[in-house]
Short mmCIF file of C-alpha atoms and ligand atoms in Angstrom, two decimals:
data_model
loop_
_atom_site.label_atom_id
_atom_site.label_comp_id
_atom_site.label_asym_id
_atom_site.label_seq_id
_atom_site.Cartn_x
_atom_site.Cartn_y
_atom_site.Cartn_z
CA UNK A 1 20.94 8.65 0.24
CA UNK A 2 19.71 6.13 2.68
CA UNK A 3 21.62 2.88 1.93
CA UNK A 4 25.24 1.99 0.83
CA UNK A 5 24.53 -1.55 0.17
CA UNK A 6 24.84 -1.47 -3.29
CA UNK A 7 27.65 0.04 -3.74
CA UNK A 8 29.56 -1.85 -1.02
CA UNK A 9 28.37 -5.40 -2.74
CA UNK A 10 30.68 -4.12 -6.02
CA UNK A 11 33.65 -2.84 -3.92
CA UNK A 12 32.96 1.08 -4.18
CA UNK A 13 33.37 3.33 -1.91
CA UNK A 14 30.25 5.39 -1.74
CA UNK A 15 32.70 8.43 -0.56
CA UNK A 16 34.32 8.17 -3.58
CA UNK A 17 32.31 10.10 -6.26
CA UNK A 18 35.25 9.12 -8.72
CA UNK A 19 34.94 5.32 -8.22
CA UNK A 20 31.37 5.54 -8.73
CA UNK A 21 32.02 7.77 -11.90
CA UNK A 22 34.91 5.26 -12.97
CA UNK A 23 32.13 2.34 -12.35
CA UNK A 24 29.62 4.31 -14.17
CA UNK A 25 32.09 4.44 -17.58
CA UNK A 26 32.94 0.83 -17.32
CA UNK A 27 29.46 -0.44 -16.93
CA UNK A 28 27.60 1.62 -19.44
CA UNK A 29 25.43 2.60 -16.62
CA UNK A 30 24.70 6.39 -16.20
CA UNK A 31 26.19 7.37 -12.59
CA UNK A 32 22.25 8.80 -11.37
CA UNK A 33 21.24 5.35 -12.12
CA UNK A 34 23.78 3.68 -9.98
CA UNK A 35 22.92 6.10 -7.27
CA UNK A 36 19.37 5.48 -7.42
CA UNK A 37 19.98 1.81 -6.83
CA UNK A 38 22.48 2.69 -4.41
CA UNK A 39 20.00 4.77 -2.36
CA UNK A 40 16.99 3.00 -2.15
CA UNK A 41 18.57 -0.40 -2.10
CA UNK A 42 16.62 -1.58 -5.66
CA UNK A 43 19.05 -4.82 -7.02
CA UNK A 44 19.15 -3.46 -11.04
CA UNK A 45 17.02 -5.28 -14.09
CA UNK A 46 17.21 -5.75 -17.51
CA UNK A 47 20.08 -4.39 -19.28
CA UNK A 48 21.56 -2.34 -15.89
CA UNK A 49 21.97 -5.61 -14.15
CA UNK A 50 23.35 -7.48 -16.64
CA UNK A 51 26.13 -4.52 -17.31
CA UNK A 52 26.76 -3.84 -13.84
CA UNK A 53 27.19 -7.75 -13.07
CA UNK A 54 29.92 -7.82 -16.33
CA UNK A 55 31.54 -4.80 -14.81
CA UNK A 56 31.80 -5.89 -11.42
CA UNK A 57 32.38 -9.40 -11.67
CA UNK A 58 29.50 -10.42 -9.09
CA UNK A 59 26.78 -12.87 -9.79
CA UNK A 60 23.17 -11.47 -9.57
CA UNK A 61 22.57 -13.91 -7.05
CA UNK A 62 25.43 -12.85 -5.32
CA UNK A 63 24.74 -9.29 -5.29
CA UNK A 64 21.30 -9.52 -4.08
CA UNK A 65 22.70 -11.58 -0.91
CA UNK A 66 25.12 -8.82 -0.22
CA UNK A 67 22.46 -6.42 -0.30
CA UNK A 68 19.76 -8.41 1.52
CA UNK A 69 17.29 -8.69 -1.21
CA UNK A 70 16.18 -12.40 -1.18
CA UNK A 71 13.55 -13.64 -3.66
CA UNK A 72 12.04 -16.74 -2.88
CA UNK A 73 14.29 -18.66 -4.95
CA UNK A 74 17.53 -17.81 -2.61
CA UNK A 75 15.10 -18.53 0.48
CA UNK A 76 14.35 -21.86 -1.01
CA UNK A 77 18.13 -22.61 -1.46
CA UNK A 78 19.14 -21.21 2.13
CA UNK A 79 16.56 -23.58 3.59
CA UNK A 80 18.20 -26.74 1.88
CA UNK A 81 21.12 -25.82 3.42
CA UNK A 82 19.74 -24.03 6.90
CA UNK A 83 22.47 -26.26 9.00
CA UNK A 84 25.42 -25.65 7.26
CA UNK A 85 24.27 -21.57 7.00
CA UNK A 86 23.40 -21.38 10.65
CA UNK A 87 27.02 -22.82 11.52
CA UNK A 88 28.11 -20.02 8.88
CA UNK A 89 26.67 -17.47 10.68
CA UNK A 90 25.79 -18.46 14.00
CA UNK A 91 28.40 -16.09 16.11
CA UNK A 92 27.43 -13.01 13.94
CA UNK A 93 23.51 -13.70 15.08
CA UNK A 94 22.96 -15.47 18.30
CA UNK A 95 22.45 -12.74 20.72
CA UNK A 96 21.65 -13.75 24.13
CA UNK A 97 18.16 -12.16 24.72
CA UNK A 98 18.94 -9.36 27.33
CA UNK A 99 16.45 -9.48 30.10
CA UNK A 100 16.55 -6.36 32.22
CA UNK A 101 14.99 -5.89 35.90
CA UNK A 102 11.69 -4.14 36.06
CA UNK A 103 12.20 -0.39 37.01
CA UNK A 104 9.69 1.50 38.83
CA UNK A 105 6.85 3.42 37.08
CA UNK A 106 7.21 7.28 36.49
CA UNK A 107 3.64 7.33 36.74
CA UNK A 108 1.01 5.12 37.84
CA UNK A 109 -2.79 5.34 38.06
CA UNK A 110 -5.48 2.91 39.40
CA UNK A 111 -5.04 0.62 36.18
CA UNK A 112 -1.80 1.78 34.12
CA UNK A 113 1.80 2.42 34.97
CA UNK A 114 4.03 4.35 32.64
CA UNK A 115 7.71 3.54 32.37
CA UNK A 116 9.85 6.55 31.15
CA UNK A 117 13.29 5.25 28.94
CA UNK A 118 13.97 3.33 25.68
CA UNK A 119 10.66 1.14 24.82
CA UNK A 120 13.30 -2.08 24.13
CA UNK A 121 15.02 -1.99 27.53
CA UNK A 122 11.77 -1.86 29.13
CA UNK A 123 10.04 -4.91 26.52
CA UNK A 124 13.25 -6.75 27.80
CA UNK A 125 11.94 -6.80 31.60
CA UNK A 126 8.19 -7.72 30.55
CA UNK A 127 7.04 -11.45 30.50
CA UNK A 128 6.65 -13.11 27.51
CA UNK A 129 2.49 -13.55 26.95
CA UNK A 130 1.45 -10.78 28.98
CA UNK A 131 -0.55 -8.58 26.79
CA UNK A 132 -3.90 -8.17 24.95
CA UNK A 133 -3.56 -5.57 22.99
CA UNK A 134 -0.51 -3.55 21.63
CA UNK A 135 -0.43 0.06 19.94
CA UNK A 136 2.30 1.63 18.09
CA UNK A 137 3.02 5.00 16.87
CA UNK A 138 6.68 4.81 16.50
CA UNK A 139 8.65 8.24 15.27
CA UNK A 140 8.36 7.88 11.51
CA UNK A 141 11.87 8.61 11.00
CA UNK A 142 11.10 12.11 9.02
CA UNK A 143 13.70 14.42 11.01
CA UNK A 144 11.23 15.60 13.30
CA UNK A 145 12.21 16.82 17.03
CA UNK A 146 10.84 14.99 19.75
CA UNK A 147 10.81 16.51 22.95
CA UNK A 148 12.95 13.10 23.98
CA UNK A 149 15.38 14.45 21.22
CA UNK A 150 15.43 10.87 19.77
CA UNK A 151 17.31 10.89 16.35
CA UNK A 152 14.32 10.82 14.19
CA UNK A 153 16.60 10.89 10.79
CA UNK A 154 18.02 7.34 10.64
CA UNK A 155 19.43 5.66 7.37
CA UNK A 156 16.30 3.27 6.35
CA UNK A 157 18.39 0.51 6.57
CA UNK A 158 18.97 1.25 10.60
CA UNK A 159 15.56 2.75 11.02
CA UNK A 160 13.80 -1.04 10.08
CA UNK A 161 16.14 -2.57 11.56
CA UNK A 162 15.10 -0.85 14.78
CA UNK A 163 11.37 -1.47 14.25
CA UNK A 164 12.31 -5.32 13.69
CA UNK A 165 13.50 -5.48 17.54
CA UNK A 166 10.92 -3.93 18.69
CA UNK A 167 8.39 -5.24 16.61
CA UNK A 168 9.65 -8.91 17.23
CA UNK A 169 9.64 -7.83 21.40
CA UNK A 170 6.04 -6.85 20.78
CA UNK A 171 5.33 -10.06 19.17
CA UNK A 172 7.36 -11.56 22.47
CA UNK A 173 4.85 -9.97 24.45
CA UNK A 174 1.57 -10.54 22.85
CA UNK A 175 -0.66 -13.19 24.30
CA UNK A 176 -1.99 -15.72 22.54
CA UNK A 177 -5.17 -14.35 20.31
CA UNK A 178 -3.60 -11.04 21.08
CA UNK A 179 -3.83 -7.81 18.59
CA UNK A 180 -1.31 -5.71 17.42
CA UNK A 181 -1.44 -2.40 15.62
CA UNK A 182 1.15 -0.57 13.77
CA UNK A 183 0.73 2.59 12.73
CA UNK A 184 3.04 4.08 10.37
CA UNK A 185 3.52 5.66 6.61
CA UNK A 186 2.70 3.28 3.94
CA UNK A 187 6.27 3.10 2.75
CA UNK A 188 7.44 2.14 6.30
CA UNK A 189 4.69 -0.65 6.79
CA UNK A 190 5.38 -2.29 3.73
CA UNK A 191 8.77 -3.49 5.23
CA UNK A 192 7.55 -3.99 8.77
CA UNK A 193 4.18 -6.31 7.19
CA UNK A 194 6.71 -8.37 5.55
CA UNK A 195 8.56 -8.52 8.99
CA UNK A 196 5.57 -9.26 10.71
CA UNK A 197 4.32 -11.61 8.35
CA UNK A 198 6.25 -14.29 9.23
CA UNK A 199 5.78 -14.20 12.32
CA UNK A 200 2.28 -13.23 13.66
CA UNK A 201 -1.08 -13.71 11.49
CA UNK A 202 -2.09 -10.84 9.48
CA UNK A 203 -5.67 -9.29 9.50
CA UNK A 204 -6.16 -6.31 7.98
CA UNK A 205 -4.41 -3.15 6.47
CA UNK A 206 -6.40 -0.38 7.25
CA UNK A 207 -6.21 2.70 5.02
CA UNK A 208 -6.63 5.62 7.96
CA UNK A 209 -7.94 8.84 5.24
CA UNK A 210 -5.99 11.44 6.52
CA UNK A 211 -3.74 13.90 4.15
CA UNK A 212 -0.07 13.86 6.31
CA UNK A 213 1.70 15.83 3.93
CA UNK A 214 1.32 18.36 1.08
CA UNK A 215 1.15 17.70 -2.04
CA UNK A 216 4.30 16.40 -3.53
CA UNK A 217 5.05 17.24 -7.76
CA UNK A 218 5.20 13.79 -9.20
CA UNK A 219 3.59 11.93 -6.87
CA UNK A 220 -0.01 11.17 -6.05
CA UNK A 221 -1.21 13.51 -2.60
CA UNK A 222 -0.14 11.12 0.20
CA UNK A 223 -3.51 10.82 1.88
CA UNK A 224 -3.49 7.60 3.89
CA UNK A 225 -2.10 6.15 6.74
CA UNK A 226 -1.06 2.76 7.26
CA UNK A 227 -2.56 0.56 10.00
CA UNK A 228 -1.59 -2.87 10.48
CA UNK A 229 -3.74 -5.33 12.11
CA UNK A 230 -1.94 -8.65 13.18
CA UNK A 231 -3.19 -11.02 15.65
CA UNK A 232 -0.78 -13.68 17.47
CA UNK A 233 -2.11 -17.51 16.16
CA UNK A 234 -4.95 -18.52 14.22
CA UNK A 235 -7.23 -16.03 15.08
CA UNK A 236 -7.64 -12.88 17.69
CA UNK A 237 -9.54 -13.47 21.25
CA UNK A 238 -11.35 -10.73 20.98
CA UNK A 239 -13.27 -9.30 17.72
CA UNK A 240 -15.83 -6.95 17.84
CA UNK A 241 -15.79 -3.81 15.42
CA UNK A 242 -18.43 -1.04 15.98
CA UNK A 243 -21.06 -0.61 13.35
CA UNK A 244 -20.64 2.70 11.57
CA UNK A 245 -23.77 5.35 10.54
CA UNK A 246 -24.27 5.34 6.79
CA UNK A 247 -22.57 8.06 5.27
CA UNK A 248 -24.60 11.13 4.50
CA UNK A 249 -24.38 14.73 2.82
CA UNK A 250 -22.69 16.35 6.11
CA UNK A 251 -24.72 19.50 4.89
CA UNK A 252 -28.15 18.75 3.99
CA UNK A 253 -28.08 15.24 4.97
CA UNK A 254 -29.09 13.26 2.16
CA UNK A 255 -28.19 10.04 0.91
CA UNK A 256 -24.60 9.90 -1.20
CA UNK A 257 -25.80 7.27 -2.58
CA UNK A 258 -29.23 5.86 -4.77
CA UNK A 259 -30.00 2.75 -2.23
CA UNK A 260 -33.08 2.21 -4.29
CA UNK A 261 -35.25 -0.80 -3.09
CA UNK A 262 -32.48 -1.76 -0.75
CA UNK A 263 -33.29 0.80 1.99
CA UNK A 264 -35.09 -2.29 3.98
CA UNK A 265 -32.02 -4.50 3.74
CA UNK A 266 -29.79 -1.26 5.57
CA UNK A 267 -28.86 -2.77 9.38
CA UNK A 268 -30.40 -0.33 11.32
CA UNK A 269 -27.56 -0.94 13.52
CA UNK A 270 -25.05 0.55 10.90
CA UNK A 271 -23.07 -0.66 8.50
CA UNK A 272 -19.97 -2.57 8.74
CA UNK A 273 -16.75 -1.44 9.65
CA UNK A 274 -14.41 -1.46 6.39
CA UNK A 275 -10.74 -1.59 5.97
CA UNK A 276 -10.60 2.21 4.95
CA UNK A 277 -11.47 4.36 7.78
CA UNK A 278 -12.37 8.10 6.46
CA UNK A 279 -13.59 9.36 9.57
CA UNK A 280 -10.77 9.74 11.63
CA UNK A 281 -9.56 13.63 11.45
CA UNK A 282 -6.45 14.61 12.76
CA UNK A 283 -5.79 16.62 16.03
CA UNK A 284 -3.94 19.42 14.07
CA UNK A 285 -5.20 22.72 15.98
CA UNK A 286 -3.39 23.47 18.83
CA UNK A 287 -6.16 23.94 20.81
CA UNK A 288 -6.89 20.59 21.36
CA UNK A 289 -3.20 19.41 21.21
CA UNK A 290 -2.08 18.08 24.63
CA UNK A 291 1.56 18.58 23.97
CA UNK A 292 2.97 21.23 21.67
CA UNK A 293 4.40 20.01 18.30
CA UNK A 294 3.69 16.25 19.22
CA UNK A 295 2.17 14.39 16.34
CA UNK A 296 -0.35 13.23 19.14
CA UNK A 297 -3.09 10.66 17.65
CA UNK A 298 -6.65 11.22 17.89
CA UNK A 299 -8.63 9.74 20.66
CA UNK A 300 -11.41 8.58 18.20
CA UNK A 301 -8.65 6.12 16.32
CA UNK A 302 -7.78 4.74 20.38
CA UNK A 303 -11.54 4.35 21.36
CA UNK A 304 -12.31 2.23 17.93
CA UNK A 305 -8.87 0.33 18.37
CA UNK A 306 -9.72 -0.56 22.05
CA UNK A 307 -13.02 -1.51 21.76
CA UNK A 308 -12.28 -4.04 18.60
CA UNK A 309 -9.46 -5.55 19.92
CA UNK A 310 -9.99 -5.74 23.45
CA UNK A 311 -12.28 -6.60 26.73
CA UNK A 312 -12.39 -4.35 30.12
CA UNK A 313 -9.46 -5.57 32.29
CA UNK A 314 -7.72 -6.73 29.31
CA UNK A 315 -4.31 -5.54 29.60
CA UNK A 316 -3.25 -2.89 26.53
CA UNK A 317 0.44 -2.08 25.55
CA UNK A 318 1.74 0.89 23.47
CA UNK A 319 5.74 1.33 23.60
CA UNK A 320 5.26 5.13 22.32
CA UNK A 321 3.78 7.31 24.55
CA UNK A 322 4.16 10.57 23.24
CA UNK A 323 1.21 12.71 24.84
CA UNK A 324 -0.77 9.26 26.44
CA UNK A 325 -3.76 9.26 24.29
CA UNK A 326 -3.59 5.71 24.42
CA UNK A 327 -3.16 4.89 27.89
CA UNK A 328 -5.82 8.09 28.35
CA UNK A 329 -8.14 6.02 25.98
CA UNK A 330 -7.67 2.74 28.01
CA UNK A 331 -7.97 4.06 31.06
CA UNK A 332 -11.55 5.42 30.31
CA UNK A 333 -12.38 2.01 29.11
CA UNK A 334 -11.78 0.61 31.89
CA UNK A 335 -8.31 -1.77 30.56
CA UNK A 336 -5.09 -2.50 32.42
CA UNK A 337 -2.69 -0.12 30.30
CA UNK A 338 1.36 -0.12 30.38
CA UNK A 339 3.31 2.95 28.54
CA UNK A 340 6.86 3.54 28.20
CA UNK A 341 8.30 7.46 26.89
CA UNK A 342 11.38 8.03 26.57
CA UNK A 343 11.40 11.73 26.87
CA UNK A 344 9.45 14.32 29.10
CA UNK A 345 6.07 12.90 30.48
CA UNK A 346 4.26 15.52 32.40
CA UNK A 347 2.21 16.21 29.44
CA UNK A 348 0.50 12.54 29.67
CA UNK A 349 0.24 12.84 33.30
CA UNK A 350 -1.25 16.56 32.70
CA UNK A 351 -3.92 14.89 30.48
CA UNK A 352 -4.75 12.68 33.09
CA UNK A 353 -5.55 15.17 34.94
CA UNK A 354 -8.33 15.94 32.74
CA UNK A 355 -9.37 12.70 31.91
CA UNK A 356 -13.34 13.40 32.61
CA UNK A 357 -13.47 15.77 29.60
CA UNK A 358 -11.88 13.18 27.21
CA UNK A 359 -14.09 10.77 28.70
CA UNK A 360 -17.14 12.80 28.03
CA UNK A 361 -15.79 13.54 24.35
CA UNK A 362 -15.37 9.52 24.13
CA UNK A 363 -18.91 9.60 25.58
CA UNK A 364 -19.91 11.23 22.53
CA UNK A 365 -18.30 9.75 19.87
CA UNK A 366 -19.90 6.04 20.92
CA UNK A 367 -23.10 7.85 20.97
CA UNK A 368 -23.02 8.11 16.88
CA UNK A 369 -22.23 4.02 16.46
CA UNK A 370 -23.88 1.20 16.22
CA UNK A 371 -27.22 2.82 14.41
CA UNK A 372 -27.49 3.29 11.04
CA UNK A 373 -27.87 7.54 11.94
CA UNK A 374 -26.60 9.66 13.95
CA UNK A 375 -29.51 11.43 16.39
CA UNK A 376 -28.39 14.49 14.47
CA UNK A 377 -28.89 13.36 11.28
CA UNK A 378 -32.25 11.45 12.32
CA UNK A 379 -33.47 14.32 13.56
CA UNK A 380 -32.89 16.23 10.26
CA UNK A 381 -33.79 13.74 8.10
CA UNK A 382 -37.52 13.13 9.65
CA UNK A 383 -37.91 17.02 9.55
CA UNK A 384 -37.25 16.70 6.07
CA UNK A 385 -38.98 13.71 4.96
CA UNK A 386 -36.09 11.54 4.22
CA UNK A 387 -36.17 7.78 4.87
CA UNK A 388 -35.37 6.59 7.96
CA UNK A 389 -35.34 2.82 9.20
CA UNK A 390 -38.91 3.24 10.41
CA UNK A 391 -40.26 5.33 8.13
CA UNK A 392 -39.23 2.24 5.75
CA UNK A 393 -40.22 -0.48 7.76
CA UNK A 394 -43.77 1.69 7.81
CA UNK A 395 -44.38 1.91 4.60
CA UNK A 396 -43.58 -2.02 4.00
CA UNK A 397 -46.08 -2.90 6.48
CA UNK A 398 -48.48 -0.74 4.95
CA UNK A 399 -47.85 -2.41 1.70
CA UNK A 400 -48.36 -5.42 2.75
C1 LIG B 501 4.68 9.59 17.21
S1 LIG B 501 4.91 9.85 18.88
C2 LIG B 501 3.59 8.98 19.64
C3 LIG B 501 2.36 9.83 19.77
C4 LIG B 501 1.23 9.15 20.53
N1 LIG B 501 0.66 8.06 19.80
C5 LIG B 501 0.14 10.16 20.88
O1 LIG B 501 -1.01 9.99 20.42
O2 LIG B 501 0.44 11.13 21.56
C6 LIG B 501 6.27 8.84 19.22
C7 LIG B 501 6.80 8.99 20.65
O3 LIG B 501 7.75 7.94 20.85
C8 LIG B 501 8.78 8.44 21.69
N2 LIG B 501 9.96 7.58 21.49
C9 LIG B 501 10.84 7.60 20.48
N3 LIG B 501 11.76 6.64 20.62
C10 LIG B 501 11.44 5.98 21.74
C11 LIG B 501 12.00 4.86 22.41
N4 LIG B 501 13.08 4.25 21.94
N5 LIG B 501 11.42 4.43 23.53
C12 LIG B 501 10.30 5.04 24.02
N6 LIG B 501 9.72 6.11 23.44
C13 LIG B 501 10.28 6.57 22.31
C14 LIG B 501 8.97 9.87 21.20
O4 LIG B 501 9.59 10.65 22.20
C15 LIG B 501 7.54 10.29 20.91
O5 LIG B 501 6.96 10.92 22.03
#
């Protein structure tokens, strides 16, 4: 059970397995039902709502306000009357914004400096439009240990409410035309997007093919992650996605697909970048892990993030260290970088220590964009006849 909303909005204690069983009798409503709704913090439909609204004696609209769920209808009414429900509930809201005073780096390099403690305190002594670019890879709230030992099993209630501050900070910090990328599960985007949504301009969700967990009974194989693309105003300063090579049998490689006559209309440069990456794998063995049992990001995602969204010297933000790939990634790329982690960081300043062989990996990886094949896959495909952007522009010529 994550939420208690429900429950609270029709006077029940959710401690008290009897009330809810009482409830449960009165309403007509079978007690796993009311638990559901209780735990996932769904207002009932149909038939349940109208029994559990008799039984309780709250409105429907009331009960959705005491559980936060606001259609646009209630919006549109709390608008109408946004004086009289900002004098209602100004104390409860207006926070002073804490500012704190810069501390100094842990870490420090010729173009990034890395903060170590909580990612808000240190937002709170950044200046407002300061950054280009901001990554984050927040703790996904799936009861994993950090070496920071942050509690990484919050209610979901607490857990969003948590990315909202530092989401909204991020926002704070972005520079006008800025980017921002989220990365998170689907189910944990969905709430942030709609946080986000009023707030900065939204670009893209990117589908990121990688399996995260195993295969669940009665549910489909969770094999995406979520990556949200916001930019701060009308549009982002910077905008320039690599071209991709066509996709090929990674054995023989053939074409996946009959391109038929339009093998002259391919961009030899590559093809466009979609909204579902499926090359990205994930750093799972532990030999190329820089920091045991981290769920450290791979440096291909960084380099393709970075170079999009961002221009050398730009500076580039990620609140979430974890094992630096980021900053790592930046630093090769020749941007400004800040990082903030909370727990131990010798591990990112371990991999900066090595930085020349992820910089010759990076190397690598740019190698394969921006032509529609690979030199590998050339290679193969001329020793086996294939088509190839020349061997199509040849035969053209010759036809004409
Ligand atoms: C999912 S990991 C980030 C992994 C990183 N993207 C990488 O590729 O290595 C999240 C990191 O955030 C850190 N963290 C959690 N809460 C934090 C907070 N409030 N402030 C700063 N760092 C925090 C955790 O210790 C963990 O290392």
């Amino acid at each position: 059970m994550s939420y208690s909303e429900f429950f609270k909005a029709l006077g029940i204690s959710a401690a008290d397995r009897f009330a809810v069983k009482r409830f449960a009798d009165a309403s007509g409503v079978p007690v796993e039902r009311l638990w559901h709704y209780n735990g996932s913090n769904a207002v009932p439909s149909g038939c349940d709502l109208d029994k559990v609204c008799s039984a309780s004696g709250v409105s429907p609209i009331e009960l959705m306000l005491k559980m936060g769920v606001l259609d646009r209808r209630i919006i549109k009414a709390l608008k109408s009357k946004a004086e009289d429900v900002f004098a209602l509930i100004q104390d409860d809201v207006e926070r002073p914004r804490g500012r704190t005073e810069p501390q100094p780096a842990v870490f420090q390099t010729k173009l990034g400096r890395l903060y170590q403690g909580d990612c808000l305190a240190v937002m709170q002594s950044m200046g407002s439009d300061t950054v280009d670019l901001i990554f984050a890879d927040p703790p996904f709230n799936l009861k994993k240990l950090y070496p920071s030992g942050v509690d990484d099993d919050l209610k979901e209630a607490r857990y969003l409410e948590w990315c909202e501050n530092w989401a909204a900070e991020c926002a704070r910090l972005l520079k006008p035309g800025g980017s921002l990328f989220f990365w998170n599960l689907p189910k944990w985007n969905t709430h942030i997007s709609a946080y986000l949504n009023g707030r900065l301009t939204f670009r893209h969700w990117i589908g990121v093919d990688i399996k995260y967990s195993l295969p669940i009974p009665g549910r489909l194989y969770p094999s995406h992650y979520s990556l949200l693309y916001y930019c701060k105003g009308q549009k982002p300063n910077t905008f320039h996605p690599d071209r991709l090579p066509m996709e090929v049998c990674p054995a023989c490689r053939a074409d996946l697909r009959d391109y038929g006559g339009y093998k002259d209309k391919m961009n030899p440069l590559g093809v466009n970048m979609t909204d579902v990456w499926m090359d990205i794998a994930p750093v799972r063995h532990s030999k190329y892990k820089k920091r045991k049992g981290s769920n450290e990001l791979s440096v291909k995602l960084l380099d393709r993030i970075i170079q999009m969204a961002s221009e050398e010297g730009d500076v580039v933000f990620d609140p979430f260290g974890g094992s630096g790939t980021t900053y790592m990634v930046a630093e090769i790329k020749k941007r400004r970088w800040i990082g903030i982690e909370l727990g131990p960081v010798d591990d990112i300043e371990r991999r900066f220590r090595e930085i020349d062989s992820e910089a010759d990996y990076i190397e690598k990886i740019r190698r394969n964009y921006n032509s529609l094949f690979t030199e590998e896959t050339l290679g193969i495909r001329r020793q086996l006849g294939l088509w190839t952007c020349e061997s199509v522009r040849k035969t053209n010529r010759g036809a004409h």
